[in-house]
PDB file of N, CA and C in Angstrom:
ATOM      1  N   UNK A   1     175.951 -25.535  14.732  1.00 63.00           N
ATOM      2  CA  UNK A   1     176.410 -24.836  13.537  1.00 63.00           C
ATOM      3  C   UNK A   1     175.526 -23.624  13.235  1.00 63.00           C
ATOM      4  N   UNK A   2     174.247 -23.391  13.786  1.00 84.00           N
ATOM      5  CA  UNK A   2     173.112 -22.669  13.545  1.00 84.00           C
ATOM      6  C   UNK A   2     173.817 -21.570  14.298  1.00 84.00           C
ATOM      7  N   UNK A   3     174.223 -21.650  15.432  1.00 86.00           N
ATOM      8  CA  UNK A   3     174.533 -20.346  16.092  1.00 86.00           C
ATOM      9  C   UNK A   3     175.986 -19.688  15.502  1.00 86.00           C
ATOM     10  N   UNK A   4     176.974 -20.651  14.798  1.00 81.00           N
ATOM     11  CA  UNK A   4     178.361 -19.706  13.744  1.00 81.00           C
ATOM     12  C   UNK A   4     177.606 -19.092  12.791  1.00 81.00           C
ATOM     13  N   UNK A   5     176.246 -19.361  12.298  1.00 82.00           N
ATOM     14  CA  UNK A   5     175.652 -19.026  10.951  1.00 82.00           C
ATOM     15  C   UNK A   5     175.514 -17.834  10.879  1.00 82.00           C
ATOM     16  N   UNK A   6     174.514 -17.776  12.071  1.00 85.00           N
ATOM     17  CA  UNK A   6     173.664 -16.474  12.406  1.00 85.00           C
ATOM     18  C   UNK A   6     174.937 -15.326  13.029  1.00 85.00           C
ATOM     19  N   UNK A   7     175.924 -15.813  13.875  1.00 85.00           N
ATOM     20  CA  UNK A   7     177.420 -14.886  14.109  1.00 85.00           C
ATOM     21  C   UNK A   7     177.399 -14.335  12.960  1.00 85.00           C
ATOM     22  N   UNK A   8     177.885 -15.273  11.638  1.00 83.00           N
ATOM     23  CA  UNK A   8     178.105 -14.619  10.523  1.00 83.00           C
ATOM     24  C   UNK A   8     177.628 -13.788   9.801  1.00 83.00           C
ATOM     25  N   UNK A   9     176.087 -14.062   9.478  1.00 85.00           N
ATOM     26  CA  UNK A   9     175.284 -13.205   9.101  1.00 85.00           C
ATOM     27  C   UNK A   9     175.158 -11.955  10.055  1.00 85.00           C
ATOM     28  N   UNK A  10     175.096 -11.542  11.665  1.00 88.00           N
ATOM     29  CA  UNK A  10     175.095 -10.407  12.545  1.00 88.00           C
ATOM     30  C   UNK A  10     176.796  -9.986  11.014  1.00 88.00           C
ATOM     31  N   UNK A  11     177.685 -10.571  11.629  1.00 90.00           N
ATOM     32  CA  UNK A  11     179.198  -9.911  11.324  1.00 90.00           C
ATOM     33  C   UNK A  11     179.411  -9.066   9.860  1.00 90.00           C
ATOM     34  N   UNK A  12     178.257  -9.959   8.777  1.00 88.00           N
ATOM     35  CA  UNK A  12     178.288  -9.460   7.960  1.00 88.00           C
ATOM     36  C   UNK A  12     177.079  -8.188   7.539  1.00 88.00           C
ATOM     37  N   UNK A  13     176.150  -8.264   8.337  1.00 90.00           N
ATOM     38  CA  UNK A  13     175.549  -6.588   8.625  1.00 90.00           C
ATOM     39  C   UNK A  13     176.376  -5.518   9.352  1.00 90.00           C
ATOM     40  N   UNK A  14     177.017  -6.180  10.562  1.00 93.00           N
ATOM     41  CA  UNK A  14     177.517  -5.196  10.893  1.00 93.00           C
ATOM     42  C   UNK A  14     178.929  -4.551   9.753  1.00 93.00           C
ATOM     43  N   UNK A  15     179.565  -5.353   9.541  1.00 92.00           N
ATOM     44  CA  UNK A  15     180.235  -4.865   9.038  1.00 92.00           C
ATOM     45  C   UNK A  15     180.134  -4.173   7.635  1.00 92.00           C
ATOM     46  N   UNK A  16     178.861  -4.529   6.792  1.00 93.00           N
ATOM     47  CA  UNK A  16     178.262  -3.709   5.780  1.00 93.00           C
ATOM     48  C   UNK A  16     178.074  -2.472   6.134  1.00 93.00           C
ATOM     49  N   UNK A  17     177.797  -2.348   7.623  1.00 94.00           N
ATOM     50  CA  UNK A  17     176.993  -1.149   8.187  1.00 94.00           C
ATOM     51  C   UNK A  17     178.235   0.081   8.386  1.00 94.00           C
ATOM     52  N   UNK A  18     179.482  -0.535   8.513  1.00 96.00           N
ATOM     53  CA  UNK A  18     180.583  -0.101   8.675  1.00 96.00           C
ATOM     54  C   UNK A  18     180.929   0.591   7.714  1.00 96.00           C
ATOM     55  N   UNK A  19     181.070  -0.204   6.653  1.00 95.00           N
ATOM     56  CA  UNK A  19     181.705  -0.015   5.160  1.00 95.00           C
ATOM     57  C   UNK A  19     180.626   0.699   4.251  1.00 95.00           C
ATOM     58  N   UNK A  20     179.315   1.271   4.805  1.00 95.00           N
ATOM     59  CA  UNK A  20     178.384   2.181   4.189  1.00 95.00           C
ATOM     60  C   UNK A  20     178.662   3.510   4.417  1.00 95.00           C
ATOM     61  N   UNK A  21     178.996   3.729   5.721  1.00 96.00           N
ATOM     62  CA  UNK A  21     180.320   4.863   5.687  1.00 96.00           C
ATOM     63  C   UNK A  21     181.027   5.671   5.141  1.00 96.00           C
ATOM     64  N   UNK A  22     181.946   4.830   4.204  1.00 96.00           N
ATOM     65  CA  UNK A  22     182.842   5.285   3.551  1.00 96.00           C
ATOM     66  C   UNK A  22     182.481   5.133   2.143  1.00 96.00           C
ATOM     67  N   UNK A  23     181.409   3.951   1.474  1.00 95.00           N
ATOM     68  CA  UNK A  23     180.689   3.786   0.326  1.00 95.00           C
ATOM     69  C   UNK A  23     179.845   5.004  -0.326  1.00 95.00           C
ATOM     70  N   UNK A  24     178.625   5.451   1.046  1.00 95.00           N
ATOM     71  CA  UNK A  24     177.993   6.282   0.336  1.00 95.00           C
ATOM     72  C   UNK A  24     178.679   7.589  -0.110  1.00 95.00           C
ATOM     73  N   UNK A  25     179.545   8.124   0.981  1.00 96.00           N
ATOM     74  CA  UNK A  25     180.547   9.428   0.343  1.00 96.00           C
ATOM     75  C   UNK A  25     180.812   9.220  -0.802  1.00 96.00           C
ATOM     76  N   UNK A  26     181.893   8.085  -1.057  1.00 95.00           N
ATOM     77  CA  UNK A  26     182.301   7.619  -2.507  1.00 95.00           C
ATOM     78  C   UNK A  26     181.741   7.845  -3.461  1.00 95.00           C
ATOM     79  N   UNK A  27     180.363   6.792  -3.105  1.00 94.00           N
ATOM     80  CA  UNK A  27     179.031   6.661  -4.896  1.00 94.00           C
ATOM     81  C   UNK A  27     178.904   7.833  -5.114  1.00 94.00           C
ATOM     82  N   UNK A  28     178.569   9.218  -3.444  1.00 94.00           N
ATOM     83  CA  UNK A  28     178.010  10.215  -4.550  1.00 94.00           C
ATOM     84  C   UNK A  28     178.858  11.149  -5.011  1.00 94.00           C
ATOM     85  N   UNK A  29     180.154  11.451  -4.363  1.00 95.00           N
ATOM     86  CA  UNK A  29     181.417  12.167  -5.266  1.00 95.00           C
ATOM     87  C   UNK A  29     181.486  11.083  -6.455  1.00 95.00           C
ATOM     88  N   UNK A  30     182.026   9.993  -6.724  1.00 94.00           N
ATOM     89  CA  UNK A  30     181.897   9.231  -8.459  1.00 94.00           C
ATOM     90  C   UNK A  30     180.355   9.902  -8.693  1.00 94.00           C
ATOM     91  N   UNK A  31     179.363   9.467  -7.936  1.00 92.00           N
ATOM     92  CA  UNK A  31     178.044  10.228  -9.297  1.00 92.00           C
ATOM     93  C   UNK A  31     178.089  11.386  -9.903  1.00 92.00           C
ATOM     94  N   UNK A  32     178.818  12.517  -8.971  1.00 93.00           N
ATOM     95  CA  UNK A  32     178.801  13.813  -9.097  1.00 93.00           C
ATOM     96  C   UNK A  32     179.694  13.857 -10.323  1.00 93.00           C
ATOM     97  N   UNK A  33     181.035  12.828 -10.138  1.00 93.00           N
ATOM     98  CA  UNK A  33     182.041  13.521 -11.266  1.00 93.00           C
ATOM     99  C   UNK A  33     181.583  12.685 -12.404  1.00 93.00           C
ATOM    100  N   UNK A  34     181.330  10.984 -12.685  1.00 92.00           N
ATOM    101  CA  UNK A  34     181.039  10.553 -13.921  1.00 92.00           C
ATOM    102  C   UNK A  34     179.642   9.596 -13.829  1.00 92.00           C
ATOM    103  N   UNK A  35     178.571   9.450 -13.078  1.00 88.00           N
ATOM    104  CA  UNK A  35     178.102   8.331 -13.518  1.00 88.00           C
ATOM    105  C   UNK A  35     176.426   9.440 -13.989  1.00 88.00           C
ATOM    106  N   UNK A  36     176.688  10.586 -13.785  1.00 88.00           N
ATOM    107  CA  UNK A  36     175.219  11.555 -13.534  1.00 88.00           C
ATOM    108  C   UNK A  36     175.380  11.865 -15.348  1.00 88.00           C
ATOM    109  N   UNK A  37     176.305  11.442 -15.544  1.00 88.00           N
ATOM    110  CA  UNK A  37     176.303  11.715 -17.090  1.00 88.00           C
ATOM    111  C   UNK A  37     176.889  10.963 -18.231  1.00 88.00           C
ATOM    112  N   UNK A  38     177.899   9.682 -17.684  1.00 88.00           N
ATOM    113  CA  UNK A  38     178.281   9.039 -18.486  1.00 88.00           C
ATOM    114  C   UNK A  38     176.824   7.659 -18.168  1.00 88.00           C
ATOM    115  N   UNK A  39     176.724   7.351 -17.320  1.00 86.00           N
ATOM    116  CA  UNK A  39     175.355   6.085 -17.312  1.00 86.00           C
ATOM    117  C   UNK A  39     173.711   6.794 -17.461  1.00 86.00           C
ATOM    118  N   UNK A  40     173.793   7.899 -16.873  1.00 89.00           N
ATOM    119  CA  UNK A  40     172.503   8.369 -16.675  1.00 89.00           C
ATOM    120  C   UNK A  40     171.853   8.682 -15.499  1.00 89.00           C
ATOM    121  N   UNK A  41     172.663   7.993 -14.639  1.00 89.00           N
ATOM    122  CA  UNK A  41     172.027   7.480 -13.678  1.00 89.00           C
ATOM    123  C   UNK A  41     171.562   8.654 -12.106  1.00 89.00           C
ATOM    124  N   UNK A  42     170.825   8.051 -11.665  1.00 90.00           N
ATOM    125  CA  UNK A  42     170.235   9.142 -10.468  1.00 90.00           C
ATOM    126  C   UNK A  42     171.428   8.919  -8.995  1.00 90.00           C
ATOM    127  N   UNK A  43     170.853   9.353  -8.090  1.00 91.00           N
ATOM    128  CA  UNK A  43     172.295   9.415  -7.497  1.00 91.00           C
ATOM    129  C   UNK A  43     171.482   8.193  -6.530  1.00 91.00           C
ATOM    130  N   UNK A  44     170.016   7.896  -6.378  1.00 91.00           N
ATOM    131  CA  UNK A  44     170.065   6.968  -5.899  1.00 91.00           C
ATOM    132  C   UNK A  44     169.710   5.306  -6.337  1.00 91.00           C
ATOM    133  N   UNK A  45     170.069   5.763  -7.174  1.00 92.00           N
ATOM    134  CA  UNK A  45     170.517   4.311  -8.345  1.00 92.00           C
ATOM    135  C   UNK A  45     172.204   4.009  -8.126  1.00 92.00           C
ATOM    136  N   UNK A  46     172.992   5.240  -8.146  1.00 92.00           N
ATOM    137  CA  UNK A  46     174.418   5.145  -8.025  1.00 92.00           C
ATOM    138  C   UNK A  46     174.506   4.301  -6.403  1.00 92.00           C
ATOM    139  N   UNK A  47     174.269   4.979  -5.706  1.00 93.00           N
ATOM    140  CA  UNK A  47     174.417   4.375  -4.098  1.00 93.00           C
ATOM    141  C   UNK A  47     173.837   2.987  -4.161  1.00 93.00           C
ATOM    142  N   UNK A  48     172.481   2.569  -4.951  1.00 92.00           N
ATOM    143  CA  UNK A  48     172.384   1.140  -4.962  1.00 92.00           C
ATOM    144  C   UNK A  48     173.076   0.595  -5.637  1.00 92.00           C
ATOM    145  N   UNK A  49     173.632   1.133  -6.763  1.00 93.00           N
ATOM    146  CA  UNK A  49     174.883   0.326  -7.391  1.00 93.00           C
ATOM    147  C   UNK A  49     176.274  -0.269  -6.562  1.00 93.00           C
ATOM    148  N   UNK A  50     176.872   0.957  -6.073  1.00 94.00           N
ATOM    149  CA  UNK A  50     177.233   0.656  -4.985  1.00 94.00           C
ATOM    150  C   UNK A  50     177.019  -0.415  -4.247  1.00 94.00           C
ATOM    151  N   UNK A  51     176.036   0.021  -3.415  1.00 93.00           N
ATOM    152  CA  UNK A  51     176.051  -1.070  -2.567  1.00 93.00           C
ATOM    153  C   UNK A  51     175.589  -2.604  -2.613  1.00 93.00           C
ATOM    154  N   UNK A  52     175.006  -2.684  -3.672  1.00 92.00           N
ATOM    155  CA  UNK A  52     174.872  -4.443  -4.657  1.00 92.00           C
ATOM    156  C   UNK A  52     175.811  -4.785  -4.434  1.00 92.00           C
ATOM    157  N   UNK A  53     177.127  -3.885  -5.046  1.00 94.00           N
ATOM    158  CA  UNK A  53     178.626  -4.539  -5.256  1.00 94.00           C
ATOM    159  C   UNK A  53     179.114  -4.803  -4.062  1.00 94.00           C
ATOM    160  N   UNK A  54     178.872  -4.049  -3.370  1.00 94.00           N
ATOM    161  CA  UNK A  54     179.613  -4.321  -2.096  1.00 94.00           C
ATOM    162  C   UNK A  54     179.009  -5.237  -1.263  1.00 94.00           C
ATOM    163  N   UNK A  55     177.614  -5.742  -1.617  1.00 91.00           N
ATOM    164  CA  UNK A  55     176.932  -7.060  -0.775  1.00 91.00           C
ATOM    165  C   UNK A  55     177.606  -7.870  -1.645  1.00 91.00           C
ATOM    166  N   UNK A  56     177.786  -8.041  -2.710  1.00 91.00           N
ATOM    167  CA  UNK A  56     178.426  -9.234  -3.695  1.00 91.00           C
ATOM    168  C   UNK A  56     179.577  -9.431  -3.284  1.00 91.00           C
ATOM    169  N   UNK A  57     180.306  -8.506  -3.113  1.00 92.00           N
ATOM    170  CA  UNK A  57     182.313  -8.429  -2.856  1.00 92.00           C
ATOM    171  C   UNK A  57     182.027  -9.123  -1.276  1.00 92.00           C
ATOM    172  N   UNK A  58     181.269  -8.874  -0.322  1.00 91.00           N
ATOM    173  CA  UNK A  58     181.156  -9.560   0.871  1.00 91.00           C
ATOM    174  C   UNK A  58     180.891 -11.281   0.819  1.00 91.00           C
ATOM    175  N   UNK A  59     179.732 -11.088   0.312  1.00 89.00           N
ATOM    176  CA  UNK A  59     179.352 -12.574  -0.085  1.00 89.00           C
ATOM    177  C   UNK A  59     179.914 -13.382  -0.854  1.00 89.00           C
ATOM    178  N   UNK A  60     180.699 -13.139  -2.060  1.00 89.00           N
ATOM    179  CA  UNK A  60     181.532 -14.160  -2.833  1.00 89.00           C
ATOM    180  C   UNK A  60     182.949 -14.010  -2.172  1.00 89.00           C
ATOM    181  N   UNK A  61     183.067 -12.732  -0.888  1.00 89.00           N
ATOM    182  CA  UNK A  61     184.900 -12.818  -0.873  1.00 89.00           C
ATOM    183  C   UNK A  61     184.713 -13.629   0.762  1.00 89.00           C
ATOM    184  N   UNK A  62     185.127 -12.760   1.658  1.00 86.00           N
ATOM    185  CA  UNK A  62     185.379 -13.149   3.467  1.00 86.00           C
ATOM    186  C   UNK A  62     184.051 -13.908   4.234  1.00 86.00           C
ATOM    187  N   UNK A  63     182.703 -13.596   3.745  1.00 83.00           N
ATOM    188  CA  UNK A  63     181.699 -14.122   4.093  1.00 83.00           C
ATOM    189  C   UNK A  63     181.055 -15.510   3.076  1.00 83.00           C
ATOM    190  N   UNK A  64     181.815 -16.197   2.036  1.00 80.00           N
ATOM    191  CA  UNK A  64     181.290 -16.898   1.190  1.00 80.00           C
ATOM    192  C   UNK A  64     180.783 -18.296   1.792  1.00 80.00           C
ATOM    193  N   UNK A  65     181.261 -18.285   2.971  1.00 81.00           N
ATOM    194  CA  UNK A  65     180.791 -20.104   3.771  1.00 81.00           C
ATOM    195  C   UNK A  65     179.884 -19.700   3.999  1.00 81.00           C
ATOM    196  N   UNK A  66     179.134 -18.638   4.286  1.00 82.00           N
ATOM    197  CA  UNK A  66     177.288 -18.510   4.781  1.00 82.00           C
ATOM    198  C   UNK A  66     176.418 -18.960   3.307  1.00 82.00           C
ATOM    199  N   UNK A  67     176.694 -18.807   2.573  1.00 79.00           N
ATOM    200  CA  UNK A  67     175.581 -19.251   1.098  1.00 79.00           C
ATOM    201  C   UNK A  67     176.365 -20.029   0.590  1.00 79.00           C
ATOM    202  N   UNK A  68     175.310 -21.155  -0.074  1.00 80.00           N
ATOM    203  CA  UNK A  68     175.520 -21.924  -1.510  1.00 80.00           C
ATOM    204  C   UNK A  68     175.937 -21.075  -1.880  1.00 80.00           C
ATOM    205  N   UNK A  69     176.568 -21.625  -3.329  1.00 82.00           N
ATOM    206  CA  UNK A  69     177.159 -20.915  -4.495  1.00 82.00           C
ATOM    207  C   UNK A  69     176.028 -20.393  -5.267  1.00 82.00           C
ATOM    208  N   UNK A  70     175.105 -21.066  -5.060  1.00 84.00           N
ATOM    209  CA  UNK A  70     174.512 -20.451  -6.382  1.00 84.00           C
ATOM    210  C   UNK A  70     173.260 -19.554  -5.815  1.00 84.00           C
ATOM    211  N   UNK A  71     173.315 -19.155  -4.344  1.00 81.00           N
ATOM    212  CA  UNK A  71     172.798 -18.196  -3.702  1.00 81.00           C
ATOM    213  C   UNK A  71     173.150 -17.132  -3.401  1.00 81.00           C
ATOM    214  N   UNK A  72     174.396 -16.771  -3.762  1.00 82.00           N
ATOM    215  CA  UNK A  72     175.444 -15.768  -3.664  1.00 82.00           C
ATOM    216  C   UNK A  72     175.119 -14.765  -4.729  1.00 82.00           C
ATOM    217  N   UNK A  73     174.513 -13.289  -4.228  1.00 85.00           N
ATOM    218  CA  UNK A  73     174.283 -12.399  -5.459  1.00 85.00           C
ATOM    219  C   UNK A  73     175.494 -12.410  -6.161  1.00 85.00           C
ATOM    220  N   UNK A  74     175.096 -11.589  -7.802  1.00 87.00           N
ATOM    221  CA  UNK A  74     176.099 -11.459  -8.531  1.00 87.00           C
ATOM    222  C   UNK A  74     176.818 -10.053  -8.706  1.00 87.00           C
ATOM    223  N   UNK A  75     177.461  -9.482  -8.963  1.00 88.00           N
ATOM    224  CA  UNK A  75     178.127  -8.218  -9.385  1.00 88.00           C
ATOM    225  C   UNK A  75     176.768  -7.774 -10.480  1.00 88.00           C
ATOM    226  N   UNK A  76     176.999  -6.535 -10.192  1.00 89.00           N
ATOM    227  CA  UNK A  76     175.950  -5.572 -11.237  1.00 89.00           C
ATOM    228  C   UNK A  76     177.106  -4.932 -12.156  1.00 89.00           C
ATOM    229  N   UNK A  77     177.013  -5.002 -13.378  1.00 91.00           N
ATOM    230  CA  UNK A  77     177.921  -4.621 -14.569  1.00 91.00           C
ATOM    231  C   UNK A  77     177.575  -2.639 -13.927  1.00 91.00           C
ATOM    232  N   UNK A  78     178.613  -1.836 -14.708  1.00 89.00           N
ATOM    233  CA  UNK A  78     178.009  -0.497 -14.738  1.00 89.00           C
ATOM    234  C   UNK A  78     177.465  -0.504 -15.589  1.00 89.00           C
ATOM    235  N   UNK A  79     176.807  -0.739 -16.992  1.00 88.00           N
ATOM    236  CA  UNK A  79     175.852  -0.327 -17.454  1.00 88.00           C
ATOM    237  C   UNK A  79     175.275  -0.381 -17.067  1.00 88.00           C
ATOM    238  N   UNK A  80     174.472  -1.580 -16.078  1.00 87.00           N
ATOM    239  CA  UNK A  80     172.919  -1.771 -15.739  1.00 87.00           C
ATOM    240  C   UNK A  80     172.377  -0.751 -14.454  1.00 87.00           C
ATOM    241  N   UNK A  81     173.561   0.209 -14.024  1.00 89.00           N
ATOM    242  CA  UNK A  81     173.841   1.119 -12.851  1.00 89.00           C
ATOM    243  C   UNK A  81     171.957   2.454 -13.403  1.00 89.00           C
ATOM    244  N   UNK A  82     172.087   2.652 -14.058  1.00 86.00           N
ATOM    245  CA  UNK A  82     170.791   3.621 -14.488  1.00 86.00           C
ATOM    246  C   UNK A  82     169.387   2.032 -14.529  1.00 86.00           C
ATOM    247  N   UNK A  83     169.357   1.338 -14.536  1.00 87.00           N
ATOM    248  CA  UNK A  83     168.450   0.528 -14.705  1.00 87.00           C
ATOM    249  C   UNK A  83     168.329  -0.135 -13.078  1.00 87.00           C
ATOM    250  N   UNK A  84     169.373  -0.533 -12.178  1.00 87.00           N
ATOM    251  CA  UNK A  84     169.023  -0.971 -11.169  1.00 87.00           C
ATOM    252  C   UNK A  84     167.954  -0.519 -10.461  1.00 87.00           C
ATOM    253  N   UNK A  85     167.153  -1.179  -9.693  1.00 83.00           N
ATOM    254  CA  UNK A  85     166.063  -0.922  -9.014  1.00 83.00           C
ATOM    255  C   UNK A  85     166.026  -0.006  -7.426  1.00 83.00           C
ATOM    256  N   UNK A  86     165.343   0.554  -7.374  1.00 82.00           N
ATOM    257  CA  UNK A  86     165.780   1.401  -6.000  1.00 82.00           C
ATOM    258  C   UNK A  86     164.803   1.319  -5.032  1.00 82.00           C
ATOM    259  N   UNK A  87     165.060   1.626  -3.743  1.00 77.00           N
ATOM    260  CA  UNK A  87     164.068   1.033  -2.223  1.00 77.00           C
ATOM    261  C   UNK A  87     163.951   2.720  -2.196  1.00 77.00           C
ATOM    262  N   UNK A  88     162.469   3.194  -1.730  1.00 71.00           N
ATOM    263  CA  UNK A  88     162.754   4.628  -0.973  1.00 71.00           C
ATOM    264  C   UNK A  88     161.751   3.928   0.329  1.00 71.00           C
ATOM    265  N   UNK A  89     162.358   4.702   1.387  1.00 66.00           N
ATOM    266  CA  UNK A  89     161.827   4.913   2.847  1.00 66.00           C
ATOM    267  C   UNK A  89     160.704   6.200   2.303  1.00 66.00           C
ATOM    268  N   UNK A  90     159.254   5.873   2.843  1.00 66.00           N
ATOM    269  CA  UNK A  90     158.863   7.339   2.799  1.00 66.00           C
ATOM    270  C   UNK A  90     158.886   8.069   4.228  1.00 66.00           C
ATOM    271  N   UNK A  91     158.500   9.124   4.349  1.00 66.00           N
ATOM    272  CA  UNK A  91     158.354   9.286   5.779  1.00 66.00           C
ATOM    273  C   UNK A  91     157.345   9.691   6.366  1.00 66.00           C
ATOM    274  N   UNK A  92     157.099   9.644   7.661  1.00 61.00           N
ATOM    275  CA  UNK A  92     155.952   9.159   8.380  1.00 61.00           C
ATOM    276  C   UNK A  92     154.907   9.857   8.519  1.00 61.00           C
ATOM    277  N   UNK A  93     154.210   9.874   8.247  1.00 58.00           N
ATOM    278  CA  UNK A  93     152.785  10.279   7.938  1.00 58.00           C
ATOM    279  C   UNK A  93     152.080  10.591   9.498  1.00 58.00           C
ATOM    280  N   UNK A  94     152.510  11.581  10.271  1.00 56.00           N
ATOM    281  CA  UNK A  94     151.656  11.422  11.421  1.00 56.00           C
ATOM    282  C   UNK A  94     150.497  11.799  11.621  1.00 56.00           C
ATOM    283  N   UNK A  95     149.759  12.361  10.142  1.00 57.00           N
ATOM    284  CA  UNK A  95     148.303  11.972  10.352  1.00 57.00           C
ATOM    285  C   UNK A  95     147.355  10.916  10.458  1.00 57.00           C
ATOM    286  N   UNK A  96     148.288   9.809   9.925  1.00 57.00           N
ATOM    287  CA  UNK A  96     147.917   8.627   9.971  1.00 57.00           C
ATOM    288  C   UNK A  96     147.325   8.025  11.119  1.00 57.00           C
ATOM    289  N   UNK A  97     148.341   8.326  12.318  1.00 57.00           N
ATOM    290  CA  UNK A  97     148.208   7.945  13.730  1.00 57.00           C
ATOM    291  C   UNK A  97     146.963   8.544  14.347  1.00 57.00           C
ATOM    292  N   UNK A  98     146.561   9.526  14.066  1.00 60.00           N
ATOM    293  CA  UNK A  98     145.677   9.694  15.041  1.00 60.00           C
ATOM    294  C   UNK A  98     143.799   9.988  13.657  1.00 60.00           C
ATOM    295  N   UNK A  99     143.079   9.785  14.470  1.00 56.00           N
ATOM    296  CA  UNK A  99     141.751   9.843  13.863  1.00 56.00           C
ATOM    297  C   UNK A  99     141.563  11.272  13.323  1.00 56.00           C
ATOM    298  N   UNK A 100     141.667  11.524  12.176  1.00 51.00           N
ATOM    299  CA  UNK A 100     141.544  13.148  11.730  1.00 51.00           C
ATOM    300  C   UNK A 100     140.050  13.555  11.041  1.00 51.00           C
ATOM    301  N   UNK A 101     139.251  12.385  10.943  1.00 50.00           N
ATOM    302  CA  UNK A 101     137.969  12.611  10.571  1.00 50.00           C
ATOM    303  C   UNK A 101     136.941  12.842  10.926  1.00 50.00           C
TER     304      UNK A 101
END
Protein backbone atom coordinates (compact mmCIF):
# COMPACT_ATOMS: atom_id res chain seq x y z
CA UNK A 1 0.00 0.00 0.00
CA UNK A 2 3.20 2.19 0.71
CA UNK A 3 4.12 2.19 -2.90
CA UNK A 4 -0.01 3.52 -4.22
CA UNK A 5 0.78 6.19 -1.42
CA UNK A 6 3.85 7.58 -2.53
CA UNK A 7 2.26 7.16 -6.63
CA UNK A 8 -0.17 9.47 -5.17
CA UNK A 9 1.66 11.88 -3.50
CA UNK A 10 4.47 11.95 -6.94
CA UNK A 11 0.71 12.43 -8.97
CA UNK A 12 -0.30 14.99 -6.79
CA UNK A 13 3.02 17.24 -7.19
CA UNK A 14 3.09 16.60 -10.43
CA UNK A 15 0.02 17.56 -11.19
CA UNK A 16 0.11 20.78 -8.85
CA UNK A 17 3.14 21.47 -10.92
CA UNK A 18 0.86 21.40 -13.93
CA UNK A 19 -1.93 23.46 -12.66
CA UNK A 20 0.76 26.28 -11.40
CA UNK A 21 0.80 27.12 -14.93
CA UNK A 22 -2.25 28.35 -15.47
CA UNK A 23 -2.73 29.53 -11.51
CA UNK A 24 0.09 31.88 -11.35
CA UNK A 25 -1.05 33.89 -14.67
CA UNK A 26 -4.50 33.98 -13.07
CA UNK A 27 -3.50 35.23 -9.23
CA UNK A 28 -1.53 37.92 -10.86
CA UNK A 29 -4.07 39.32 -13.60
CA UNK A 30 -7.01 38.95 -10.40
CA UNK A 31 -4.16 40.85 -8.21
CA UNK A 32 -3.65 43.37 -10.83
CA UNK A 33 -7.48 43.97 -11.36
CA UNK A 34 -8.97 43.47 -7.57
CA UNK A 35 -7.05 41.98 -4.77
CA UNK A 36 -3.89 44.94 -4.90
CA UNK A 37 -6.66 47.08 -3.63
CA UNK A 38 -9.72 45.56 -2.48
CA UNK A 39 -7.58 43.03 0.29
CA UNK A 40 -4.35 44.85 0.31
CA UNK A 41 -2.58 42.39 -0.59
CA UNK A 42 1.06 41.98 -2.29
CA UNK A 43 1.14 40.03 -5.34
CA UNK A 44 3.10 37.52 -3.52
CA UNK A 45 0.67 36.90 -0.88
CA UNK A 46 -2.00 36.73 -3.86
CA UNK A 47 -0.06 33.71 -5.63
CA UNK A 48 0.18 32.08 -2.08
CA UNK A 49 -3.35 32.55 -1.73
CA UNK A 50 -3.79 30.94 -4.67
CA UNK A 51 -2.01 28.31 -4.34
CA UNK A 52 -3.16 27.18 -0.53
CA UNK A 53 -6.47 26.88 -2.36
CA UNK A 54 -5.45 24.94 -4.86
CA UNK A 55 -3.37 22.45 -2.44
CA UNK A 56 -6.75 22.33 -0.43
CA UNK A 57 -9.13 21.81 -3.67
CA UNK A 58 -6.49 18.83 -4.44
CA UNK A 59 -6.42 17.38 -1.10
CA UNK A 60 -10.09 17.50 0.07
CA UNK A 61 -11.30 16.79 -3.81
CA UNK A 62 -9.38 13.79 -6.35
CA UNK A 63 -6.40 13.24 -3.96
CA UNK A 64 -8.44 12.95 -0.49
CA UNK A 65 -7.52 8.97 0.19
CA UNK A 66 -3.76 10.13 0.79
CA UNK A 67 -4.64 12.11 4.30
CA UNK A 68 -6.76 11.66 7.35
CA UNK A 69 -9.42 14.02 7.48
CA UNK A 70 -8.24 15.96 9.85
CA UNK A 71 -4.79 16.32 8.06
CA UNK A 72 -6.19 17.75 5.07
CA UNK A 73 -5.33 21.64 4.84
CA UNK A 74 -8.19 23.97 4.96
CA UNK A 75 -9.36 26.67 2.38
CA UNK A 76 -7.93 30.20 3.19
CA UNK A 77 -11.05 32.67 3.36
CA UNK A 78 -10.08 35.94 1.03
CA UNK A 79 -9.82 38.09 3.75
CA UNK A 80 -6.97 36.39 5.35
CA UNK A 81 -5.31 36.69 1.52
CA UNK A 82 -3.11 40.11 2.82
CA UNK A 83 -2.24 38.24 6.10
CA UNK A 84 -1.16 34.81 4.63
CA UNK A 85 2.37 33.99 5.14
CA UNK A 86 4.89 33.97 2.28
CA UNK A 87 8.21 31.63 1.38
CA UNK A 88 10.93 33.84 -0.61
CA UNK A 89 13.84 31.86 -2.38
CA UNK A 90 16.82 34.23 -1.98
CA UNK A 91 19.39 33.97 -4.48
CA UNK A 92 22.68 32.66 -4.45
CA UNK A 93 25.25 34.30 -2.96
CA UNK A 94 28.37 33.21 -4.91
CA UNK A 95 30.58 34.83 -2.63
CA UNK A 96 29.75 32.55 -0.27
CA UNK A 97 31.39 29.66 -2.17
CA UNK A 98 34.59 30.60 -2.41
CA UNK A 99 37.08 32.07 0.50
CA UNK A 100 36.99 35.97 -0.07
CA UNK A 101 39.02 36.84 3.01
Amino acid sequence: MSFLKGLGWLLLFVFRGLALWVVIPVATLAWLRVHIWAQGATLRQAVAWYDANLIAALSNGPFRWLMRREARPSFVRMSGMSTISTQRIPWFDLSALFDVG
